[in-house]
Short mmCIF file of C-alpha atoms and ligand atoms in Angstrom, two decimals:
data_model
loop_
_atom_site.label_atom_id
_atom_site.label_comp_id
_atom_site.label_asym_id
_atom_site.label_seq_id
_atom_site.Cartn_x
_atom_site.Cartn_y
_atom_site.Cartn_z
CA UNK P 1 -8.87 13.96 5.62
CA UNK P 2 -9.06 15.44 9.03
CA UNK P 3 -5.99 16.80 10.40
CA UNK P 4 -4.96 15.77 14.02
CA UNK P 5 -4.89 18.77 16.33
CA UNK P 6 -3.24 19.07 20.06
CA UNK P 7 -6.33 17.80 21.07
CA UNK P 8 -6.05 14.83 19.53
CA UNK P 9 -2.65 14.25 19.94
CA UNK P 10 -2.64 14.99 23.42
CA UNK P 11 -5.10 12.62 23.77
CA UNK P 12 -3.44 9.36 22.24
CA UNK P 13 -0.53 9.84 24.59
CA UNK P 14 -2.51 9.58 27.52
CA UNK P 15 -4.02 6.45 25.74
CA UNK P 16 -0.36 5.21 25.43
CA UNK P 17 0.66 5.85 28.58
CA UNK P 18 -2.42 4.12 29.98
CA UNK P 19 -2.81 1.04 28.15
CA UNK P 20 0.74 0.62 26.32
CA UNK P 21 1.33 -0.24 23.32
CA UNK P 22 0.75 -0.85 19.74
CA UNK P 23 -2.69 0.27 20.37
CA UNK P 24 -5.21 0.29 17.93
CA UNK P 25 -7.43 2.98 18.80
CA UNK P 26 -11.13 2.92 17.83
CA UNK P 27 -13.36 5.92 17.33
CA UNK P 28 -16.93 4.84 17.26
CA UNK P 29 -18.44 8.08 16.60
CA UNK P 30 -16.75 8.48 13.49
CA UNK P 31 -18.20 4.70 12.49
CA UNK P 32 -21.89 6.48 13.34
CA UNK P 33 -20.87 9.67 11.45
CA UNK P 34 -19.72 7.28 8.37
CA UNK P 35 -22.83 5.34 8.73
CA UNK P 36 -24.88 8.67 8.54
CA UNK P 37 -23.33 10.36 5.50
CA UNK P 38 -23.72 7.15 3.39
CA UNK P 39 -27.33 7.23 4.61
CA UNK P 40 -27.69 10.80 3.87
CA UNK P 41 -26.30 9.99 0.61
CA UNK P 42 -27.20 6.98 -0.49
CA UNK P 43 -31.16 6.85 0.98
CA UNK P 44 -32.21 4.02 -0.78
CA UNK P 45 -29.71 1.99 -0.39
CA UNK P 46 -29.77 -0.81 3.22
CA UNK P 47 -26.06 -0.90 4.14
CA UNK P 48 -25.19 -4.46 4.72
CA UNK P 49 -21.28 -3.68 6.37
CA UNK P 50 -18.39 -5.93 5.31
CA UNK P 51 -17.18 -7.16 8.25
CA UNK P 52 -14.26 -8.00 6.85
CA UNK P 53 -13.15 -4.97 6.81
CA UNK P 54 -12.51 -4.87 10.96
CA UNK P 55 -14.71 -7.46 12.30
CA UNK P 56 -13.98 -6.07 15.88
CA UNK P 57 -17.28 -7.03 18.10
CA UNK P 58 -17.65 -3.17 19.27
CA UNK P 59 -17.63 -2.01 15.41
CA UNK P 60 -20.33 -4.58 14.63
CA UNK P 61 -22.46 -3.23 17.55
CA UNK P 62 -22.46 0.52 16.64
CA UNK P 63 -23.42 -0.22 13.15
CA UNK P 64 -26.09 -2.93 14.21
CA UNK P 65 -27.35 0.11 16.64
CA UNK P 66 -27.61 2.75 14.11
CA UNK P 67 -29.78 0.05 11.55
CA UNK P 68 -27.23 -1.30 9.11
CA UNK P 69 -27.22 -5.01 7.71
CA UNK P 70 -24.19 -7.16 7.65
CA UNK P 71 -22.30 -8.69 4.55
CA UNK P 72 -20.50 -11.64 5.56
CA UNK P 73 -17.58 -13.91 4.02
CA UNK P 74 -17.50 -16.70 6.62
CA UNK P 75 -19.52 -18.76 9.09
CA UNK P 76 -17.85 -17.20 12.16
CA UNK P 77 -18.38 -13.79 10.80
CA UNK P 78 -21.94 -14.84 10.25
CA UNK P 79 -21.95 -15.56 14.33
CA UNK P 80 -20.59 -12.57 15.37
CA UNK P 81 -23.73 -10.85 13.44
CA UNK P 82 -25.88 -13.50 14.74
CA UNK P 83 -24.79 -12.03 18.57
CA UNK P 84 -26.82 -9.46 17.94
CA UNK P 85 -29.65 -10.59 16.07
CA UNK P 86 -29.98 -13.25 18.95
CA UNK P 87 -31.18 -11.16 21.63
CA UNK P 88 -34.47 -10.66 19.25
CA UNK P 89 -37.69 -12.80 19.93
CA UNK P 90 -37.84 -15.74 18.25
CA UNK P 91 -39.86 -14.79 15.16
CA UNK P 92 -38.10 -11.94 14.60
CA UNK P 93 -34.84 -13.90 14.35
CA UNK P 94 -36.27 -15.40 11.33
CA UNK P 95 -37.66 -12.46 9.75
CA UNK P 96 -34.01 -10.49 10.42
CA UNK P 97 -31.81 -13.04 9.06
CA UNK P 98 -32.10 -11.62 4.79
CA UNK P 99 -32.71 -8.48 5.83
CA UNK P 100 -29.84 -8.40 8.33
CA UNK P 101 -27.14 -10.75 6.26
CA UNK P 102 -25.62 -11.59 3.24
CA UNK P 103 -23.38 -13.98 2.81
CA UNK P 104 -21.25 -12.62 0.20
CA UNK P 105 -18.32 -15.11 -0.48
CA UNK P 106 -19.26 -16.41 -3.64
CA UNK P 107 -17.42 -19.80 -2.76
CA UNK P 108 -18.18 -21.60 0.38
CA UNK P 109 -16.82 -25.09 1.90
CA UNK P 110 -19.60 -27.64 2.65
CA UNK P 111 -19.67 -27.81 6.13
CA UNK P 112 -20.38 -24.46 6.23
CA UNK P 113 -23.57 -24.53 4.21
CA UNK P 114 -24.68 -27.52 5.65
CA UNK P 115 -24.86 -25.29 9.14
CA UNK P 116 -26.13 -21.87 7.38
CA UNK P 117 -29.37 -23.96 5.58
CA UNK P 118 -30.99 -23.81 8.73
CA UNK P 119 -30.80 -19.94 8.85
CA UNK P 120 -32.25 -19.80 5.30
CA UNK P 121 -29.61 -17.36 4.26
CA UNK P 122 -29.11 -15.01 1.78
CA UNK P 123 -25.80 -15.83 -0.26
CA UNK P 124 -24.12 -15.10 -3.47
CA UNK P 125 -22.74 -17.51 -6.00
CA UNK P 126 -21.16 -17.19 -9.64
CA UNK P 127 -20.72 -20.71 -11.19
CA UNK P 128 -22.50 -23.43 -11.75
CA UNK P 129 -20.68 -26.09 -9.53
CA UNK P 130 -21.35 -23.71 -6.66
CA UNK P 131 -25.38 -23.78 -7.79
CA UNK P 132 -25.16 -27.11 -7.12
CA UNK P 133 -23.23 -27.27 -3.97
CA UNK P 134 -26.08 -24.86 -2.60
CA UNK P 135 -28.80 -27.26 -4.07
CA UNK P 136 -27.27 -30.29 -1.99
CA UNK P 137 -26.69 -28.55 1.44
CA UNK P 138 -28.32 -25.26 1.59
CA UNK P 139 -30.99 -25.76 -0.47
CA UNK P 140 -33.10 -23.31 1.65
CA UNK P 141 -31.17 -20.29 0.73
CA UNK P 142 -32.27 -17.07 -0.99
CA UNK P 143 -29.48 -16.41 -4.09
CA UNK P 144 -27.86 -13.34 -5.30
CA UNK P 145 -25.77 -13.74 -8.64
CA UNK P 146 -22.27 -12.03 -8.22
CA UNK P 147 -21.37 -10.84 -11.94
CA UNK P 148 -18.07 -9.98 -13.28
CA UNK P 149 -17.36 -6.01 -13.71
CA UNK P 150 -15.25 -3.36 -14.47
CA UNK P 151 -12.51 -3.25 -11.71
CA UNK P 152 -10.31 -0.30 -13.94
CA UNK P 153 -8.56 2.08 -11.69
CA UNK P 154 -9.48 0.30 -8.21
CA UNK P 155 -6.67 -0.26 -5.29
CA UNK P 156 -7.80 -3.45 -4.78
CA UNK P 157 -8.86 -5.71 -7.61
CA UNK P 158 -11.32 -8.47 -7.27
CA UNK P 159 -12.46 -9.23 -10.87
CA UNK P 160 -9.77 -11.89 -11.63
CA UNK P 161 -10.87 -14.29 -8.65
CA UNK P 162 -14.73 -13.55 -8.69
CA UNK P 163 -18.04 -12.64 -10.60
CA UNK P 164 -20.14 -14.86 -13.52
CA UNK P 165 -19.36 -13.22 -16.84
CA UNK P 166 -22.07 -11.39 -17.91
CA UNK P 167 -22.75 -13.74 -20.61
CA UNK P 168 -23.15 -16.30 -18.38
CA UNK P 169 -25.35 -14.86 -16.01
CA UNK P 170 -28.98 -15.23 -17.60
CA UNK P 171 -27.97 -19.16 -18.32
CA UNK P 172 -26.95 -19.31 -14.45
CA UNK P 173 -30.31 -17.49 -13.30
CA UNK P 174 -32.66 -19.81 -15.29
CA UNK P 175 -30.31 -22.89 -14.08
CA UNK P 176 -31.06 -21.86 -10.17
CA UNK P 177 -35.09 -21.68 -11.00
CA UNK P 178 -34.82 -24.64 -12.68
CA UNK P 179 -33.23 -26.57 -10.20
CA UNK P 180 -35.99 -25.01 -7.44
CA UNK P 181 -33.97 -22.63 -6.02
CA UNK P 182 -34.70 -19.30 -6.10
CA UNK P 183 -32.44 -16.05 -7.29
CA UNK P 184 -33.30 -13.17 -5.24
CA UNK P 185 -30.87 -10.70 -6.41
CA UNK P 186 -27.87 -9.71 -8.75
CA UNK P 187 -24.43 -8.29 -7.17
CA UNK P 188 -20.94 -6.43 -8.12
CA UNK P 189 -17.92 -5.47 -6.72
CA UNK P 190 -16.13 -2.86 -9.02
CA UNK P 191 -12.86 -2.88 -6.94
CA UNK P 192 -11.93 -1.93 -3.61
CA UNK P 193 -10.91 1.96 -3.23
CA UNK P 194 -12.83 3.01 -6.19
CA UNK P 195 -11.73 6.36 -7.54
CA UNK P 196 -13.17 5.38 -10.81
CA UNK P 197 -16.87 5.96 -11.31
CA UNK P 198 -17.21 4.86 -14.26
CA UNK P 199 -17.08 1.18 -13.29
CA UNK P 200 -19.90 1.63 -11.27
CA UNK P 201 -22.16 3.17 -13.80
CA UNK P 202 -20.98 0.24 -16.49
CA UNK P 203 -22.23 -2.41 -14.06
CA UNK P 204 -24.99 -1.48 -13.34
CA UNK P 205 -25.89 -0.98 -16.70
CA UNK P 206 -24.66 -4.62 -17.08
CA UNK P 207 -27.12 -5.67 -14.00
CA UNK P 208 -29.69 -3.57 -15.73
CA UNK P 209 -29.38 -5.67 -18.81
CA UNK P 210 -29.49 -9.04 -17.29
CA UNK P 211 -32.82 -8.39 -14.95
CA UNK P 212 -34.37 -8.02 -18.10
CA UNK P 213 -33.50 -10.65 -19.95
CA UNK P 214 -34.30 -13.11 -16.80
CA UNK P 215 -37.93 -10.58 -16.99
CA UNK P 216 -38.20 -11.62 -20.12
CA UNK P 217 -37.58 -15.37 -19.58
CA UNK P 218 -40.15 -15.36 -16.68
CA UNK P 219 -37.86 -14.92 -14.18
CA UNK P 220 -37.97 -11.80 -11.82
CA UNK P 221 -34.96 -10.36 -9.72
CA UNK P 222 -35.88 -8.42 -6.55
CA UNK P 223 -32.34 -7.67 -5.25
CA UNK P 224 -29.95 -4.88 -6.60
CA UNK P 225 -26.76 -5.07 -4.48
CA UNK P 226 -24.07 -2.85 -5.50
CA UNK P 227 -21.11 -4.07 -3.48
CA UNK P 228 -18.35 -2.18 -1.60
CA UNK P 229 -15.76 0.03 -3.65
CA UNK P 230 -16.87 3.72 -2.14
CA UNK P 231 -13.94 5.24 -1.87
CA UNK P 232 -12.09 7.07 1.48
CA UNK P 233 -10.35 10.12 0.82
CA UNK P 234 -6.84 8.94 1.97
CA UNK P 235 -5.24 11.71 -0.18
CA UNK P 236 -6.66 14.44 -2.35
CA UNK P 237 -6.74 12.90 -5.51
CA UNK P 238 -9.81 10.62 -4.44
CA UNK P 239 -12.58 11.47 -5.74
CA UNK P 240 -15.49 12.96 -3.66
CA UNK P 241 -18.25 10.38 -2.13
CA UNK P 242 -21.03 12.55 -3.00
CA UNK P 243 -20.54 13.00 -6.69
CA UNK P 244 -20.63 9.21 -6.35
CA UNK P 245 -23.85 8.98 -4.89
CA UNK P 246 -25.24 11.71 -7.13
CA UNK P 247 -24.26 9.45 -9.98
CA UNK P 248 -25.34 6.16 -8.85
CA UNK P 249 -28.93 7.72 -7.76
CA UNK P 250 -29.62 9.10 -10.82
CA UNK P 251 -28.33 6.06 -12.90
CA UNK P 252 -30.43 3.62 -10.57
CA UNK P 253 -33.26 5.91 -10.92
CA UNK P 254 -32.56 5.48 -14.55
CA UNK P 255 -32.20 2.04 -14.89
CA UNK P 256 -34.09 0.08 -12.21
CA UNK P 257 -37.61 -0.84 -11.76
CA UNK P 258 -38.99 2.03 -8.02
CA UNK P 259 -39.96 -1.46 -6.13
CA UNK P 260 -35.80 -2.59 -6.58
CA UNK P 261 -34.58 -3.26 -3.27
CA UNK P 262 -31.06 -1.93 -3.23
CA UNK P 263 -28.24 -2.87 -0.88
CA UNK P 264 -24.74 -1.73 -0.66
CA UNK P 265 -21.94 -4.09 1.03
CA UNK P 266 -19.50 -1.01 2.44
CA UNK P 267 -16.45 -2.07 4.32
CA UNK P 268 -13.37 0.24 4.06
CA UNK P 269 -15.51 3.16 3.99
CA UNK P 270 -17.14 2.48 7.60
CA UNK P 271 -14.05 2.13 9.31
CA UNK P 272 -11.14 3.50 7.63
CA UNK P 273 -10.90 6.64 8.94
CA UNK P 274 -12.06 5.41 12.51
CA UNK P 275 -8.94 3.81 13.20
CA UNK P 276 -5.53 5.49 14.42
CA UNK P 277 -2.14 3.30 15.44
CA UNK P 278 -0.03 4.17 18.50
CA UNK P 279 3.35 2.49 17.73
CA UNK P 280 6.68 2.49 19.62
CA UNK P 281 10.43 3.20 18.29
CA UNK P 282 11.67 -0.17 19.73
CA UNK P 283 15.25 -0.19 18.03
CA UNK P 284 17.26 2.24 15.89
CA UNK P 285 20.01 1.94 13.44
CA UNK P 286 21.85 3.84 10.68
CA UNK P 287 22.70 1.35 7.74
CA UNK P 288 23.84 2.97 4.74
CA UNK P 289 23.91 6.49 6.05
CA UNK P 290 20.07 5.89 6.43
CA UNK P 291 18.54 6.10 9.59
CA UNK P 292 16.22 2.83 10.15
CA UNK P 293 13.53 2.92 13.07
CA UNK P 294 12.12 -0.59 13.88
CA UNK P 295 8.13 -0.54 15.31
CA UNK P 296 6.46 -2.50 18.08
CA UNK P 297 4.11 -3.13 14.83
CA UNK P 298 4.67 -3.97 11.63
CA UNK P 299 3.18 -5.74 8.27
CA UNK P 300 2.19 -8.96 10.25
CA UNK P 301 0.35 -6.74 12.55
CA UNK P 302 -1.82 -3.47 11.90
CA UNK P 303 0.28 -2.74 9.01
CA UNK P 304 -0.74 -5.68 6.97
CA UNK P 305 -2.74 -3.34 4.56
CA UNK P 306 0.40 -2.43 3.03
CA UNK P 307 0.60 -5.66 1.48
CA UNK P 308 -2.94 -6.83 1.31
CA UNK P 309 -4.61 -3.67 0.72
CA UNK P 310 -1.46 -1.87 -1.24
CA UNK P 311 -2.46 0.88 0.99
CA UNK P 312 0.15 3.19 2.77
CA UNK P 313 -0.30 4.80 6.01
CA UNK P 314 2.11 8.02 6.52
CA UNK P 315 3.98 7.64 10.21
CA UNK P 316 3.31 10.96 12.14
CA UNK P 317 5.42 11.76 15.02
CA UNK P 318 4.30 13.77 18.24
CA UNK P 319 7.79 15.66 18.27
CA UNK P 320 8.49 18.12 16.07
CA UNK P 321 11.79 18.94 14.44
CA UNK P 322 13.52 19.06 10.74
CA UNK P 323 12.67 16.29 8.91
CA UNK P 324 14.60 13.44 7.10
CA UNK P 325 14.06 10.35 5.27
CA UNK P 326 14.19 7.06 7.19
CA UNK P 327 12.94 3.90 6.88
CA UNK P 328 10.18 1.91 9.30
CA UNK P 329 10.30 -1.82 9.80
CA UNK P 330 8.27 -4.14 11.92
CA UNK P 331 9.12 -6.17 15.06
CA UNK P 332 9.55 -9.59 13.74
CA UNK P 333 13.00 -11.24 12.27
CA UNK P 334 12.35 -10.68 8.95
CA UNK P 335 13.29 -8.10 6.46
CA UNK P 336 9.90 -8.26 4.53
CA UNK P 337 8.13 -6.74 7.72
CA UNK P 338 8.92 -3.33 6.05
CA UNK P 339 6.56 -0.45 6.83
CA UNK P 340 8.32 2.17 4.37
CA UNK P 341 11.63 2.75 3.28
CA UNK P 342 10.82 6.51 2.37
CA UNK P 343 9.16 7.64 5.72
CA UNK P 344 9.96 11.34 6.43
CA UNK P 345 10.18 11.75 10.21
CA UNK P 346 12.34 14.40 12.95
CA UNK P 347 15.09 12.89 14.96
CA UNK P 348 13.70 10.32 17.26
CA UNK P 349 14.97 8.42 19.52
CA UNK P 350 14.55 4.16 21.02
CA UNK P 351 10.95 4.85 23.50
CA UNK P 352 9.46 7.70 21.45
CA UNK P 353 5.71 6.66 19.98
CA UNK P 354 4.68 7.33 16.61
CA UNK P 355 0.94 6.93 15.18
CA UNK P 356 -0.90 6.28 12.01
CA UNK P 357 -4.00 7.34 10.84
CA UNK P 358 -6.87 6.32 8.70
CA UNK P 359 -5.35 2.40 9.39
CA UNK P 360 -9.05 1.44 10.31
CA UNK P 361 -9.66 -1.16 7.83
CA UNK P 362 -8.48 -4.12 6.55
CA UNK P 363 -5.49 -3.60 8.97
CA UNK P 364 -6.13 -5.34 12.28
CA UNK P 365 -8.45 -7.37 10.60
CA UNK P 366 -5.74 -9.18 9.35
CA UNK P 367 -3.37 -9.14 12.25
CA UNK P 368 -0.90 -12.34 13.38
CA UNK P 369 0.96 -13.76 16.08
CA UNK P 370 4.00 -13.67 14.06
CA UNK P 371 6.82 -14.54 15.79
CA UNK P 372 4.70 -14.55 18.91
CA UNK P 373 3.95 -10.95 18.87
CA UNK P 374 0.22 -10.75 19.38
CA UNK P 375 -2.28 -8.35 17.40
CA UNK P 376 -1.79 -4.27 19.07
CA UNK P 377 -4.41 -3.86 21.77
CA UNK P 378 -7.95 -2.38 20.79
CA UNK P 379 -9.57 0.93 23.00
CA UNK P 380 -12.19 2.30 21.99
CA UNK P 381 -13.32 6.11 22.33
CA UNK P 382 -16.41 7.52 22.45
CA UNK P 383 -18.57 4.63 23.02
C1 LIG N 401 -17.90 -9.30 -1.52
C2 LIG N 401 -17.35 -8.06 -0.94
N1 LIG N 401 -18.21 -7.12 -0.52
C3 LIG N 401 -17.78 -5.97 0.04
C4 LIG N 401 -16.44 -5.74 0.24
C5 LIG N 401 -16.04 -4.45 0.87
O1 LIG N 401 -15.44 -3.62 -0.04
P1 LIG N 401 -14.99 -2.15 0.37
O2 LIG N 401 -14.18 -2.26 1.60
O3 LIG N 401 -14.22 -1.70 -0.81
O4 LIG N 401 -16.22 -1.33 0.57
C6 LIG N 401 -15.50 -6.67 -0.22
C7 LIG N 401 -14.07 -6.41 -0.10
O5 LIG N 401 -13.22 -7.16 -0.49
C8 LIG N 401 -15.96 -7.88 -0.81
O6 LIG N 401 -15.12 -8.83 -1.22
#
C-alpha cells in the first residue's frame, strides 16, 4: 500500500484546517485508477460496483463516467444509480437498466419489487419462496441464481446467510422457466477480502457444472457473474490482484462457453484505498498506566468497519516522536466505541489530528448519528 509522503500529509492538514473535522476525505482519481487496473486485468469482465461499499453520490458518478455497471442491495441504492441513467433518452433508459444494474440482494421486501417490476430489473434470488415472491410482483424481471460457495479464508463471510446449495440449483433454474420467468444468469460471492483463490476457482467450477446440467435440461444460462471478494492489499500478506485475474481468465477460458457474458460485482476494491480519515484527539486520559486518546470518530462513525468488516485501520499521527502503546476510543458514551486498545502512537496531546488510511469502504457507508454525533464530513480531491 502506498505510503503517505509530506505531500500528502501536508495536504490533509490544510483540508483540516479548512473544513474541520472528522473528515472523510475522498480521492477520486484513485477510484478511476482502481476502475482501470481491474479493467486492465479483468477485460472481459463488465464491473457492476457494489454500492454498498460507499454509496457516496460523487463515487457513483466517477465510476458511471469511466463505464462501470452498478450492483445494488436496495431500492434507494437502485435510485441513486438511476440519477444517472436518467439523464439518458428515453429508449436508452430501457436498454441501460440490465446492462447498468443488478440487483444483488438475494432477499427483497414486497414493496420494493412491486416498484422495481416496472424497470424490468435484473435481480438475484436463491430459494424457492423468493421465486415466487418475484413471480407475484416483479414478474418482469431478468433472474440470476446466487449459489452457495466456498467462503474459506475470507474477512468477511457471506456463505452462512446466502447462496442456493449447489444441489439445489438446477431444481431452482427449471422451477423459474417453469413458472415463465426467465434465469438469465448464475452468481457467487466467495467472501469479502478474499486472500484465498482457491474459492474462486471451486465456484466457478461449481457454476460451470450447473450451466450444463440446465444445457442439458433445455435450459440456457447467459450470465456468469462472479461477485465481489478481490482482495485490497491492506498488509503484505494479501495476495496480489493480478495472479487473481491470471487465474480466473484462464479458468473462465477453461470452463465457459466465448459468448458468456461475465460480470463482476466489486465493492471494497473500488474504494478502499480511496478513502483517508482526518480525526481529532478530543480528550486524553491515563487509566491503568495506559495512555487512552478519545476521537472525534469512532465505531458508530467511519470506524464501523472494525466491527462490521473485522477490518483494522492503523492511526498515523502527523507528529513524530518515540512511540508507545495507547488505546483509541470513539466520541460517544459508551465503552464499546473502541477503535484499538493496542494503537502505537508519539506523545500527543487534546487538539492534535490523527488520520487513517485505506478506511474507504464499508466505513462511512455505515456511519450513525449516535449519540447525535453526525457522520465525518465528505471532500473530495481530484474531481
Ligand atoms: C452481493 C454482493 N456483491 C458484492 C459485494 C461486494 O463485495 P466486495 O466488497 O468484497 O468486493 C458484496 C459485499 O458484501 C455483496 O454482498
Amino acid at each position: 500500500m502506498e505510503i503517505a509522503t509530506q505531500d500528502t500529509t501536508e495536504h490533509l492538514l490544510k483540508i483540516a484546517e479548512q473544513h474541520g473535522t472528522p473528515t472523510f476525505v475522498v480521492d477520486l482519481e484513485k477510484i478511476r485508477q482502481n476502475y482501470k487496473e481491474f479493467k486492465e486485468h479483468l477485460p472481459r469482465i463488465q464491473v457492476y460496483y457494489a454500492v454498498k461499499a460507499n454509496s457516496d453520490r460523487e463515487i457513483v458518478k466517477t465510476l458511471y463516467e469511466m463505464g462501470a455497471s452498478f450492483d445494488v442491495a436496495s431500492l434507494p441504492e437502485f435510485m441513486i444509480v438511476y440519477e444517472n441513467i436518467k439523464m439518458l433518452p428515453k429508449k436508452e433508459q430501457e436498454d441501460f437498466i440490465w446492462d447498468k444494474v443488478i440487483y444483488a440482494n438475494t432477499i427483497k421486501p414486497i414493496e420494493t419489487l412491486q416498484k422495481l417490476d416496472h424497470y424490468k430489473p435484473l435481480v438475484t434470488f436463491d430459494n424457492a419462496e423468493e421465486l415466487k415472491k418475484i413471480k407475484q410482483h416483479c414478474p418482469h424481471a431478468g433472474l440470476v441464481l446466487r449459489i452457495r460457495v466456498p467462503n474459506t479464508g475470507s474477512m468477511v463471510e457471506l456463505s452462512s446467510k446466502f447462496g442456493a446449495h449447489p444441489s439445489e440449483a438446477v431444481d431452482l433454474i427449471c422451477d423459474a422457466f417453469e413458472s415463465d420467468l426467465v434465469v438469465e444468469g448464475i452468481s457467487f460471492h466467495v467472501g469479502s477480502q478474499c486472500n484465498n483463490f482457491e474459492n474462486y476457482m471451486q465456484a466457478l467450477q461449481l457454476s460451470a457444472s450447473i450451466l450444463k446440467e440446465s444445457e442439458s435440461r433445455g435450459y440456457e444460462i447467459k450470465i456468469l457473474d462472479i461477485g465481489g471478494g478481490f482482495p485490497v492489499k491492506y498488509n503484505s500478506k494479501v495476495r496480489s490482484f493480478t495472479t487473481l485475474a491470471r487465474k480466473l481468465n484462464t479458468e473462465i477460458k477453461r470452463l465457459f462457453p466465448e459468448d458468456i457474458q461475465i460480470l463482476a460485482e466489486p465493492g471494497r476494491f473500488m474504494v478502499a484505498n480511496a478513502g483517508t480519515l482526518i480525526t481529532k484527539i478530543i480528550g486524553k486520559a491515563v487509566r491503568d498506566g495506559k495512555t487512552c486518546y478519545y476521537l472525534n470518530d469512532g465505531v458508530y462513525h467511519t470506524f464501523s468497519g472494525i466491527v462490521f468488516d473485522h477490518c483494522q485501520y492503523p492511526l498515523k499521527s502527523f507528529k513524530d516522536g518515540e512511540k508507545k502503546v495507547c488505546s483509541a476510543f470513539g466520541p460517544t458514551c459508551d465503552a464499546f466505541d473502541t477503535i484499538s486498545v493496542a494503537e502505537e502512537l508519539p506523545e500527543l496531546e487534546i487538539g492534535d489530528l490523527l488520520y487513517a488510511e485505506n478506511i474507504g469502504a464499508y466505513s462511512i457507508a455505515s456511519s450513525t448519528y449516535f449519540n447525535g454525533f453526525p457522520p465525518a464530513k465528505v471532500v473530495y480531491i481530484n474531481k
